[in-house]
mmCIF file of C-alpha atoms in Angstrom:
data_model
loop_
_atom_site.group_PDB
_atom_site.id
_atom_site.type_symbol
_atom_site.label_atom_id
_atom_site.label_comp_id
_atom_site.label_asym_id
_atom_site.label_seq_id
_atom_site.Cartn_x
_atom_site.Cartn_y
_atom_site.Cartn_z
ATOM 1 C CA MET A 1 286.637 -111.160 99.953
ATOM 2 C CA ASP A 2 284.715 -110.444 97.191
ATOM 3 C CA LYS A 3 282.209 -107.294 97.385
ATOM 4 C CA LYS A 4 278.821 -107.918 97.377
ATOM 5 C CA ARG A 5 277.592 -106.981 94.810
ATOM 6 C CA ILE A 6 274.152 -104.781 94.092
ATOM 7 C CA VAL A 7 272.023 -103.113 91.808
ATOM 8 C CA VAL A 8 270.220 -100.636 91.838
ATOM 9 C CA ALA A 9 266.908 -99.768 90.103
ATOM 10 C CA GLY A 10 266.638 -95.995 89.824
ATOM 11 C CA GLY A 11 268.438 -93.158 90.126
ATOM 12 C CA GLY A 12 266.321 -90.264 91.711
ATOM 13 C CA ALA A 13 266.438 -89.824 95.914
ATOM 14 C CA SER A 14 265.439 -93.106 97.026
ATOM 15 C CA GLY A 15 268.184 -94.661 94.723
ATOM 16 C CA LEU A 16 271.340 -91.947 95.033
ATOM 17 C CA MET A 17 270.917 -92.853 98.215
ATOM 18 C CA ALA A 18 270.227 -96.409 98.792
ATOM 19 C CA ALA A 19 273.825 -96.588 96.233
ATOM 20 C CA ILE A 20 275.070 -94.225 98.096
ATOM 21 C CA ALA A 21 274.450 -95.873 101.319
ATOM 22 C CA ALA A 22 275.627 -99.204 99.728
ATOM 23 C CA ALA A 23 279.084 -97.737 99.183
ATOM 24 C CA ARG A 24 279.822 -96.778 102.752
ATOM 25 C CA LYS A 25 279.143 -100.356 103.634
ATOM 26 C CA GLY A 26 281.201 -101.503 100.883
ATOM 27 C CA ALA A 27 279.555 -102.770 98.421
ATOM 28 C CA ALA A 28 279.760 -102.905 94.264
ATOM 29 C CA VAL A 29 276.777 -100.506 93.192
ATOM 30 C CA THR A 30 275.376 -100.040 89.794
ATOM 31 C CA ILE A 31 272.410 -97.608 89.588
ATOM 32 C CA LEU A 32 270.493 -98.201 86.319
ATOM 33 C CA GLU A 33 268.414 -95.321 85.469
ATOM 34 C CA GLN A 34 266.637 -94.957 82.382
ATOM 35 C CA ASN A 35 266.708 -90.939 81.824
ATOM 36 C CA ASP A 36 269.444 -89.613 80.365
ATOM 37 C CA ARG A 37 270.962 -88.593 83.111
ATOM 38 C CA PRO A 38 270.377 -88.961 87.468
ATOM 39 C CA GLY A 39 268.316 -86.722 89.889
ATOM 40 C CA LYS A 40 265.244 -85.103 87.276
ATOM 41 C CA LYS A 41 262.581 -84.961 89.059
ATOM 42 C CA ILE A 42 264.943 -84.031 92.623
ATOM 43 C CA CYS A 43 265.656 -81.267 90.598
ATOM 44 C CA ALA A 44 262.040 -80.065 90.202
ATOM 45 C CA THR A 45 261.220 -80.168 93.666
ATOM 46 C CA GLY A 46 260.379 -77.460 96.116
ATOM 47 C CA ASN A 47 259.749 -75.144 92.484
ATOM 48 C CA GLY A 48 263.312 -75.605 91.546
ATOM 49 C CA LYS A 49 264.851 -75.156 94.953
ATOM 50 C CA CYS A 50 264.594 -79.017 96.883
ATOM 51 C CA ASN A 51 262.544 -78.745 100.100
ATOM 52 C CA LEU A 52 265.513 -81.204 101.057
ATOM 53 C CA THR A 53 263.567 -81.796 104.281
ATOM 54 C CA ASN A 54 261.728 -80.869 107.686
ATOM 55 C CA ILE A 55 262.504 -79.806 111.257
ATOM 56 C CA GLU A 56 259.723 -81.704 112.232
ATOM 57 C CA MET A 57 258.936 -84.587 111.717
ATOM 58 C CA PRO A 58 255.161 -86.045 112.996
ATOM 59 C CA LEU A 59 254.178 -89.043 112.498
ATOM 60 C CA ASP A 60 250.822 -88.109 110.678
ATOM 61 C CA ALA A 61 252.616 -85.703 108.256
ATOM 62 C CA PHE A 62 252.665 -90.011 106.376
ATOM 63 C CA ARG A 63 250.062 -91.713 104.829
ATOM 64 C CA GLY A 64 249.566 -94.697 103.033
ATOM 65 C CA THR A 65 247.002 -97.830 104.213
ATOM 66 C CA HIS A 66 249.993 -98.418 107.156
ATOM 67 C CA PRO A 67 251.308 -95.466 107.765
ATOM 68 C CA LYS A 68 253.317 -96.013 111.163
ATOM 69 C CA PHE A 69 255.695 -98.317 108.236
ATOM 70 C CA VAL A 70 257.735 -95.102 107.772
ATOM 71 C CA GLN A 71 258.807 -94.820 111.668
ATOM 72 C CA GLU A 72 261.903 -97.089 111.687
ATOM 73 C CA ALA A 73 263.683 -95.701 108.710
ATOM 74 C CA LEU A 74 262.716 -92.687 110.530
ATOM 75 C CA LYS A 75 265.243 -93.597 112.941
ATOM 76 C CA GLN A 76 267.652 -94.978 111.397
ATOM 77 C CA PHE A 77 268.128 -92.114 109.093
ATOM 78 C CA SER A 78 266.632 -89.046 111.247
ATOM 79 C CA VAL A 79 265.725 -85.017 110.103
ATOM 80 C CA GLN A 80 269.517 -84.503 111.955
ATOM 81 C CA ASP A 81 270.694 -87.203 110.414
ATOM 82 C CA THR A 82 270.282 -85.818 107.200
ATOM 83 C CA ILE A 83 270.819 -82.252 107.723
ATOM 84 C CA ARG A 84 274.718 -83.927 109.236
ATOM 85 C CA PHE A 85 274.701 -85.774 105.066
ATOM 86 C CA PHE A 86 273.990 -82.943 103.569
ATOM 87 C CA SER A 87 276.350 -80.703 105.539
ATOM 88 C CA GLY A 88 279.085 -83.326 105.014
ATOM 89 C CA LEU A 89 278.955 -83.105 100.660
ATOM 90 C CA GLY A 90 279.077 -79.219 100.608
ATOM 91 C CA ILE A 91 274.929 -78.480 101.390
ATOM 92 C CA TYR A 92 274.229 -75.639 103.832
ATOM 93 C CA THR A 93 270.717 -75.675 104.441
ATOM 94 C CA VAL A 94 268.444 -72.254 104.838
ATOM 95 C CA ASN A 95 265.466 -72.537 107.471
ATOM 96 C CA ARG A 96 262.771 -71.557 106.195
ATOM 97 C CA ASN A 97 259.752 -71.710 108.881
ATOM 98 C CA GLY A 98 260.896 -75.510 109.286
ATOM 99 C CA TYR A 99 261.579 -76.193 105.479
ATOM 100 C CA LEU A 100 264.815 -76.906 104.658
ATOM 101 C CA TYR A 101 266.904 -75.962 100.851
ATOM 102 C CA PRO A 102 270.304 -75.698 99.818
ATOM 103 C CA HIS A 103 271.152 -72.169 100.371
ATOM 104 C CA SER A 104 272.253 -72.050 97.291
ATOM 105 C CA GLY A 105 268.606 -72.153 96.456
ATOM 106 C CA GLN A 106 269.321 -74.672 93.040
ATOM 107 C CA ALA A 107 267.994 -77.955 93.711
ATOM 108 C CA GLN A 108 270.850 -79.078 90.867
ATOM 109 C CA SER A 109 272.939 -78.510 93.883
ATOM 110 C CA VAL A 110 272.094 -81.472 95.703
ATOM 111 C CA VAL A 111 271.707 -84.018 92.546
ATOM 112 C CA ASP A 112 275.218 -82.844 91.813
ATOM 113 C CA VAL A 113 276.884 -83.417 95.143
ATOM 114 C CA LEU A 114 274.817 -86.959 95.341
ATOM 115 C CA CYS A 115 275.956 -88.003 91.878
ATOM 116 C CA MET A 116 280.042 -86.344 92.780
ATOM 117 C CA GLU A 117 279.482 -88.644 96.333
ATOM 118 C CA ALA A 118 278.089 -92.015 94.354
ATOM 119 C CA LYS A 119 281.282 -91.591 91.666
ATOM 120 C CA ASN A 120 283.716 -90.838 94.284
ATOM 121 C CA LEU A 121 282.596 -94.207 96.671
ATOM 122 C CA GLY A 122 282.667 -96.131 92.708
ATOM 123 C CA VAL A 123 279.216 -96.368 92.043
ATOM 124 C CA LYS A 124 278.734 -97.070 88.603
ATOM 125 C CA ILE A 125 275.628 -95.284 87.042
ATOM 126 C CA LYS A 126 274.205 -96.070 83.812
ATOM 127 C CA THR A 127 271.580 -94.136 81.898
ATOM 128 C CA ASN A 128 269.307 -94.992 79.675
ATOM 129 C CA GLU A 129 269.645 -98.427 81.018
ATOM 130 C CA LYS A 130 265.300 -99.190 81.858
ATOM 131 C CA VAL A 131 264.805 -102.426 83.796
ATOM 132 C CA THR A 132 262.400 -104.384 81.916
ATOM 133 C CA GLY A 133 262.936 -107.723 84.535
ATOM 134 C CA ILE A 134 264.167 -109.472 87.606
ATOM 135 C CA TYR A 135 264.369 -113.464 87.667
ATOM 136 C CA ARG A 136 267.165 -115.333 89.828
ATOM 137 C CA GLU A 137 269.319 -117.875 88.420
ATOM 138 C CA ASP A 138 272.500 -118.463 91.102
ATOM 139 C CA THR A 139 272.279 -114.625 91.343
ATOM 140 C CA TRP A 140 269.783 -112.478 90.569
ATOM 141 C CA LYS A 141 269.911 -110.924 87.204
ATOM 142 C CA VAL A 142 268.867 -107.831 86.037
ATOM 143 C CA ARG A 143 267.498 -106.867 82.481
ATOM 144 C CA THR A 144 267.840 -103.984 80.628
ATOM 145 C CA GLN A 145 266.365 -103.553 76.961
ATOM 146 C CA GLY A 146 270.210 -104.461 76.264
ATOM 147 C CA TRP A 147 271.989 -106.145 78.634
ATOM 148 C CA SER A 148 271.693 -108.650 81.823
ATOM 149 C CA TYR A 149 273.118 -107.215 85.219
ATOM 150 C CA GLU A 150 275.098 -109.641 87.711
ATOM 151 C CA ALA A 151 273.587 -109.147 91.409
ATOM 152 C CA ASP A 152 273.779 -110.548 95.156
ATOM 153 C CA ALA A 153 270.377 -107.526 96.238
ATOM 154 C CA VAL A 154 268.697 -105.639 94.161
ATOM 155 C CA ILE A 155 267.430 -102.487 95.023
ATOM 156 C CA LEU A 156 263.736 -101.401 93.252
ATOM 157 C CA ALA A 157 263.924 -97.295 93.782
ATOM 158 C CA ASN A 158 262.061 -97.483 90.122
ATOM 159 C CA GLY A 159 259.958 -94.121 91.450
ATOM 160 C CA SER A 160 256.000 -93.909 91.284
ATOM 161 C CA LYS A 161 254.119 -92.800 88.128
ATOM 162 C CA ALA A 162 253.552 -88.829 89.215
ATOM 163 C CA SER A 163 254.654 -85.796 87.559
ATOM 164 C CA ASN A 164 255.635 -85.024 83.608
ATOM 165 C CA ILE A 165 259.240 -85.408 84.317
ATOM 166 C CA ALA A 166 260.519 -88.396 81.635
ATOM 167 C CA GLY A 167 260.839 -92.064 83.311
ATOM 168 C CA SER A 168 257.431 -91.106 85.987
ATOM 169 C CA ASP A 169 256.573 -94.567 84.032
ATOM 170 C CA GLY A 170 255.534 -96.400 87.162
ATOM 171 C CA SER A 171 257.455 -99.410 85.637
ATOM 172 C CA GLY A 172 258.592 -100.457 89.438
ATOM 173 C CA TYR A 173 255.477 -101.517 90.125
ATOM 174 C CA ALA A 174 255.021 -103.873 86.840
ATOM 175 C CA LEU A 175 258.601 -105.280 87.993
ATOM 176 C CA ALA A 176 257.092 -105.419 92.031
ATOM 177 C CA LYS A 177 253.917 -107.757 90.686
ATOM 178 C CA MET A 178 256.184 -109.731 88.968
ATOM 179 C CA LEU A 179 258.171 -110.749 91.802
ATOM 180 C CA GLY A 180 255.074 -111.369 93.304
ATOM 181 C CA HIS A 181 254.486 -108.096 95.439
ATOM 182 C CA HIS A 182 251.022 -107.168 95.734
ATOM 183 C CA VAL A 183 250.379 -103.098 94.682
ATOM 184 C CA VAL A 184 248.005 -101.131 96.209
ATOM 185 C CA LYS A 185 246.425 -98.960 93.334
ATOM 186 C CA PRO A 186 248.229 -95.749 92.430
ATOM 187 C CA LEU A 187 245.982 -92.489 92.593
ATOM 188 C CA PRO A 188 247.380 -88.533 92.006
ATOM 189 C CA ALA A 189 248.482 -87.140 95.183
ATOM 190 C CA LEU A 190 249.465 -83.849 95.949
ATOM 191 C CA THR A 191 247.738 -81.844 93.132
ATOM 192 C CA ALA A 192 244.406 -79.406 92.432
ATOM 193 C CA LEU A 193 241.100 -81.242 92.067
ATOM 194 C CA ARG A 194 238.657 -80.382 89.360
ATOM 195 C CA CYS A 195 234.939 -79.649 90.205
ATOM 196 C CA SER A 196 231.702 -79.211 89.151
ATOM 197 C CA GLY A 197 229.768 -75.471 89.134
ATOM 198 C CA LYS A 198 229.349 -72.889 86.647
ATOM 199 C CA THR A 199 231.491 -70.146 88.468
ATOM 200 C CA PHE A 200 235.448 -70.872 87.670
ATOM 201 C CA ALA A 201 235.710 -68.543 85.202
ATOM 202 C CA SER A 202 234.465 -66.106 86.991
ATOM 203 C CA TRP A 203 237.189 -66.558 90.117
ATOM 204 C CA ALA A 204 239.432 -68.438 87.915
ATOM 205 C CA GLY A 205 243.233 -66.489 88.786
ATOM 206 C CA VAL A 206 242.276 -65.534 92.040
ATOM 207 C CA ARG A 207 244.694 -66.328 95.758
ATOM 208 C CA THR A 208 243.243 -65.953 98.603
ATOM 209 C CA GLU A 209 243.746 -66.877 102.169
ATOM 210 C CA GLY A 210 241.316 -69.669 103.630
ATOM 211 C CA GLU A 211 240.139 -72.736 104.389
ATOM 212 C CA VAL A 212 239.030 -75.999 102.607
ATOM 213 C CA THR A 213 237.389 -78.809 104.573
ATOM 214 C CA LEU A 214 236.910 -82.203 102.554
ATOM 215 C CA CYS A 215 233.240 -83.964 102.770
ATOM 216 C CA ILE A 216 232.877 -87.827 102.270
ATOM 217 C CA ASN A 217 229.457 -89.218 101.486
ATOM 218 C CA GLY A 218 227.871 -85.712 103.140
ATOM 219 C CA ILE A 219 230.494 -86.102 106.802
ATOM 220 C CA PRO A 220 233.965 -83.391 106.598
ATOM 221 C CA LEU A 221 237.050 -85.471 107.270
ATOM 222 C CA LYS A 222 239.838 -83.204 107.489
ATOM 223 C CA SER A 223 240.561 -79.153 107.118
ATOM 224 C CA GLU A 224 243.401 -77.109 105.836
ATOM 225 C CA LYS A 225 244.301 -73.659 106.147
ATOM 226 C CA GLY A 226 246.652 -71.477 103.881
ATOM 227 C CA GLU A 227 246.575 -69.870 100.848
ATOM 228 C CA LEU A 228 243.544 -70.826 97.882
ATOM 229 C CA GLN A 229 243.774 -70.642 94.102
ATOM 230 C CA LEU A 230 240.579 -70.738 92.294
ATOM 231 C CA THR A 231 240.858 -72.183 89.099
ATOM 232 C CA GLY A 232 238.782 -72.719 85.873
ATOM 233 C CA TYR A 233 238.604 -75.993 86.824
ATOM 234 C CA GLY A 234 237.888 -76.016 90.519
ATOM 235 C CA VAL A 235 240.502 -75.543 93.067
ATOM 236 C CA SER A 236 243.804 -75.986 93.851
ATOM 237 C CA GLY A 237 246.729 -74.410 95.990
ATOM 238 C CA ILE A 238 248.594 -76.439 99.026
ATOM 239 C CA PRO A 239 245.899 -77.258 101.493
ATOM 240 C CA VAL A 240 243.867 -78.421 98.566
ATOM 241 C CA PHE A 241 247.052 -80.793 98.005
ATOM 242 C CA GLN A 242 247.099 -81.787 101.435
ATOM 243 C CA LEU A 243 243.295 -83.233 100.836
ATOM 244 C CA SER A 244 243.689 -84.508 97.409
ATOM 245 C CA ARG A 245 245.032 -88.124 98.468
ATOM 246 C CA TYR A 246 241.464 -88.419 100.313
ATOM 247 C CA ALA A 247 239.613 -87.090 98.026
ATOM 248 C CA ILE A 248 241.040 -89.100 95.056
ATOM 249 C CA ARG A 249 240.984 -92.048 97.137
ATOM 250 C CA ALA A 250 237.418 -91.557 97.671
ATOM 251 C CA LEU A 251 236.613 -90.416 94.202
ATOM 252 C CA HIS A 252 237.687 -94.374 93.420
ATOM 253 C CA GLU A 253 235.634 -96.295 96.019
ATOM 254 C CA ASN A 254 232.430 -93.948 94.830
ATOM 255 C CA CYS A 255 232.052 -92.040 97.441
ATOM 256 C CA ASP A 256 230.539 -88.150 97.178
ATOM 257 C CA VAL A 257 233.399 -86.024 97.524
ATOM 258 C CA SER A 258 233.010 -81.808 98.217
ATOM 259 C CA LEU A 259 234.251 -79.179 100.004
ATOM 260 C CA LEU A 260 233.756 -76.558 101.788
ATOM 261 C CA LEU A 261 235.408 -73.394 101.042
ATOM 262 C CA ASP A 262 235.433 -70.644 104.161
ATOM 263 C CA PHE A 263 236.737 -68.003 102.869
ATOM 264 C CA LEU A 264 237.216 -66.569 106.469
ATOM 265 C CA PRO A 265 238.487 -69.172 108.906
ATOM 266 C CA GLU A 266 239.074 -66.551 111.380
ATOM 267 C CA PHE A 267 235.573 -65.654 112.084
ATOM 268 C CA PRO A 268 232.843 -68.470 113.296
ATOM 269 C CA MET A 269 229.900 -68.837 111.296
ATOM 270 C CA GLU A 270 227.130 -66.575 113.927
ATOM 271 C CA SER A 271 229.260 -64.001 114.358
ATOM 272 C CA ILE A 272 229.765 -63.208 110.252
ATOM 273 C CA PRO A 273 226.407 -60.827 109.749
ATOM 274 C CA VAL A 274 227.523 -58.323 112.975
ATOM 275 C CA PHE A 275 230.355 -58.054 111.574
ATOM 276 C CA LEU A 276 228.976 -57.457 108.156
ATOM 277 C CA GLU A 277 225.784 -55.426 109.417
ATOM 278 C CA ASN A 278 228.663 -52.987 111.051
ATOM 279 C CA ARG A 279 230.211 -52.148 107.606
ATOM 280 C CA ARG A 280 227.109 -51.427 106.339
ATOM 281 C CA LYS A 281 226.572 -48.789 109.831
ATOM 282 C CA ASN A 282 230.421 -47.497 108.863
ATOM 283 C CA CYS A 283 229.840 -46.467 105.412
ATOM 284 C CA PRO A 284 225.986 -47.187 104.559
ATOM 285 C CA TYR A 285 226.302 -45.113 100.932
ATOM 286 C CA LYS A 286 227.492 -48.445 99.844
ATOM 287 C CA ASN A 287 225.976 -51.287 98.082
ATOM 288 C CA GLU A 288 226.527 -55.257 98.938
ATOM 289 C CA LYS A 289 229.569 -55.651 96.795
ATOM 290 C CA GLU A 290 231.371 -52.031 98.274
ATOM 291 C CA LEU A 291 230.895 -53.692 101.580
ATOM 292 C CA LEU A 292 233.209 -56.538 100.787
ATOM 293 C CA ILE A 293 235.828 -54.632 99.064
ATOM 294 C CA GLY A 294 239.509 -55.101 100.921
ATOM 295 C CA LEU A 295 238.360 -58.539 102.912
ATOM 296 C CA PHE A 296 238.729 -60.287 99.396
ATOM 297 C CA PRO A 297 239.691 -59.965 95.670
ATOM 298 C CA ASP A 298 237.312 -58.919 93.158
ATOM 299 C CA LYS A 299 236.530 -62.242 90.675
ATOM 300 C CA LEU A 300 235.578 -63.472 94.338
ATOM 301 C CA ILE A 301 233.582 -60.460 95.637
ATOM 302 C CA ARG A 302 231.426 -61.676 92.188
ATOM 303 C CA VAL A 303 231.028 -64.787 92.615
ATOM 304 C CA LEU A 304 229.651 -64.448 96.620
ATOM 305 C CA THR A 305 227.097 -61.585 96.013
ATOM 306 C CA ALA A 306 225.974 -63.823 93.318
ATOM 307 C CA GLN A 307 224.969 -66.508 95.920
ATOM 308 C CA LYS A 308 220.916 -66.825 97.637
ATOM 309 C CA ASP A 309 223.438 -66.761 100.516
ATOM 310 C CA LEU A 310 225.967 -64.244 101.207
ATOM 311 C CA VAL A 311 226.982 -65.897 104.805
ATOM 312 C CA SER A 312 226.402 -69.249 103.678
ATOM 313 C CA ALA A 313 229.033 -69.233 100.901
ATOM 314 C CA ILE A 314 231.592 -67.052 103.118
ATOM 315 C CA LYS A 315 231.550 -70.004 105.560
ATOM 316 C CA GLU A 316 230.696 -72.834 103.119
ATOM 317 C CA PHE A 317 231.015 -72.765 99.649
ATOM 318 C CA PRO A 318 230.347 -75.995 98.586
ATOM 319 C CA LEU A 319 231.643 -77.285 95.604
ATOM 320 C CA THR A 320 231.091 -81.013 94.092
ATOM 321 C CA VAL A 321 234.561 -83.007 93.627
ATOM 322 C CA THR A 322 234.708 -84.757 90.028
ATOM 323 C CA ASP A 323 238.058 -85.997 89.732
ATOM 324 C CA GLY A 324 241.524 -85.130 90.142
ATOM 325 C CA MET A 325 244.217 -83.939 88.062
ATOM 326 C CA PRO A 326 246.386 -86.673 86.016
ATOM 327 C CA PHE A 327 249.736 -88.318 87.365
ATOM 328 C CA GLU A 328 252.017 -85.861 84.418
ATOM 329 C CA GLN A 329 250.182 -83.071 86.862
ATOM 330 C CA ALA A 330 250.449 -84.532 90.712
ATOM 331 C CA GLN A 331 254.045 -84.328 92.759
ATOM 332 C CA VAL A 332 253.519 -87.880 93.999
ATOM 333 C CA CYS A 333 251.381 -91.017 94.258
ATOM 334 C CA SER A 334 249.296 -92.755 97.228
ATOM 335 C CA GLY A 335 249.503 -96.022 96.818
ATOM 336 C CA GLY A 336 252.586 -98.824 95.956
ATOM 337 C CA VAL A 337 253.882 -101.281 96.468
ATOM 338 C CA ASP A 338 252.083 -103.027 99.707
ATOM 339 C CA THR A 339 254.158 -102.150 103.250
ATOM 340 C CA SER A 340 252.742 -105.142 104.552
ATOM 341 C CA GLU A 341 255.135 -107.470 102.554
ATOM 342 C CA VAL A 342 258.248 -105.354 103.150
ATOM 343 C CA GLU A 343 260.506 -105.633 106.084
ATOM 344 C CA GLU A 344 260.308 -102.672 107.987
ATOM 345 C CA SER A 345 263.822 -102.568 109.824
ATOM 346 C CA THR A 346 265.584 -102.842 106.528
ATOM 347 C CA MET A 347 263.319 -102.831 103.543
ATOM 348 C CA GLU A 348 264.159 -106.037 102.329
ATOM 349 C CA SER A 349 260.981 -107.982 100.286
ATOM 350 C CA ARG A 350 259.150 -110.420 102.895
ATOM 351 C CA LEU A 351 258.173 -112.314 100.187
ATOM 352 C CA VAL A 352 261.588 -112.265 97.764
ATOM 353 C CA PRO A 353 265.069 -112.073 100.150
ATOM 354 C CA GLY A 354 267.973 -110.502 98.246
ATOM 355 C CA ILE A 355 264.682 -107.899 96.615
ATOM 356 C CA TYR A 356 264.623 -104.236 98.193
ATOM 357 C CA PHE A 357 262.450 -101.229 97.795
ATOM 358 C CA ALA A 358 263.559 -97.486 98.614
ATOM 359 C CA GLY A 359 260.909 -94.482 97.841
ATOM 360 C CA GLU A 360 257.879 -93.117 96.526
ATOM 361 C CA LEU A 361 257.528 -97.629 95.268
ATOM 362 C CA LEU A 362 255.973 -97.512 98.043
ATOM 363 C CA ASP A 363 252.515 -97.269 99.909
ATOM 364 C CA ILE A 364 253.554 -94.157 101.703
ATOM 365 C CA ASP A 365 253.451 -90.489 100.850
ATOM 366 C CA GLY A 366 253.737 -87.445 102.506
ATOM 367 C CA THR A 367 252.296 -83.970 103.097
ATOM 368 C CA CYS A 368 253.535 -81.192 101.457
ATOM 369 C CA GLY A 369 257.113 -79.474 103.557
ATOM 370 C CA GLY A 370 259.860 -81.914 102.434
ATOM 371 C CA TYR A 371 258.396 -85.292 103.833
ATOM 372 C CA ASN A 372 258.378 -86.748 100.336
ATOM 373 C CA LEU A 373 261.765 -86.051 100.308
ATOM 374 C CA GLN A 374 262.541 -87.337 103.571
ATOM 375 C CA TRP A 375 261.285 -90.292 103.510
ATOM 376 C CA ALA A 376 263.589 -90.556 100.041
ATOM 377 C CA TRP A 377 266.202 -90.092 102.205
ATOM 378 C CA SER A 378 265.100 -92.687 105.612
ATOM 379 C CA SER A 379 263.794 -95.656 102.643
ATOM 380 C CA GLY A 380 267.043 -95.026 100.838
ATOM 381 C CA VAL A 381 269.860 -94.933 103.375
ATOM 382 C CA CYS A 382 267.853 -98.553 105.258
ATOM 383 C CA ALA A 383 267.284 -100.416 101.829
ATOM 384 C CA GLY A 384 270.907 -99.583 100.842
ATOM 385 C CA SER A 385 272.478 -100.078 103.979
ATOM 386 C CA HIS A 386 271.240 -103.054 105.014
ATOM 387 C CA ALA A 387 271.189 -104.488 101.194
ATOM 388 C CA ALA A 388 275.117 -104.700 102.082
ATOM 389 C CA LEU A 389 275.353 -106.357 104.640
#
């Protein structure tokens, strides 16, 4: 019996995983990667160290129009499956507060073992091959700039528009639309936020612990704690990244978007006056700025004491959000192929049998902490395994 022929568009995390899963099921697999080598974006994850996954995998770590869509793929290929898979390929993982990294500290190690396993299974990896069209005759035909590949099934794993890595051009969205799929407008996510105001030059470069609350049309929506990075254009840091997808999508819907920064989240608002008065009593010779030394960085002290109400400035420093950063400075996108048009247990299109999806191309995005890569591994295995049947 002839092997089932599968073409995978995209040689990133989900594409490599889909190819390996399909090849392990006995399929003849070809990856078409538009860059000069596969896995480029993997190499940029985790600041080049590759946060493979996370020990904790709560459902609310995933976002999208239908976030529960992830459940079936995560059941089929869980965190423990991910650890076993990479361990079997030679990646010894290190646990850093639940975040798992390769012991080598190099994301390239992950790319290397994936490519070696793919080649060992007979997967053909064609680089500098950008898919420009997909159509059906007696079989599927996958066009690139100079060639046409035949397939019995096609997996679209082209990734999103996020990242400054070459090839992050959103071409997969156009292919999905050609096949009749609806694409939820892709917008940057896991990125910094631009804000209006005149204080930014004064506090640029400050890093401080705090809490940020996102307000939509004046109503508090979500809060995140951690290290805030105060910048010349607004605010950054992981807590801001976690909220950015909601802020940017709200701006796209013409909502008023604002942030409240709390620089002493461990203290309730009502205790701040007493706390500051005790500091004055202990050191009556200090002026207002000097009283804050030891609490906040110097640059931040100058900004806080310039406000009319010091207590409010410390607990509810207001910022009006005007924009997110461009796609090139975002880690992922929100939006993508509408998951209501995809079978969650197989990743096969409900509209076009024989077409499968995996990874960031779908309308699913995760928070920081290895969740986007886990989605790539799980959806890739799900798509590859079922496409090969």
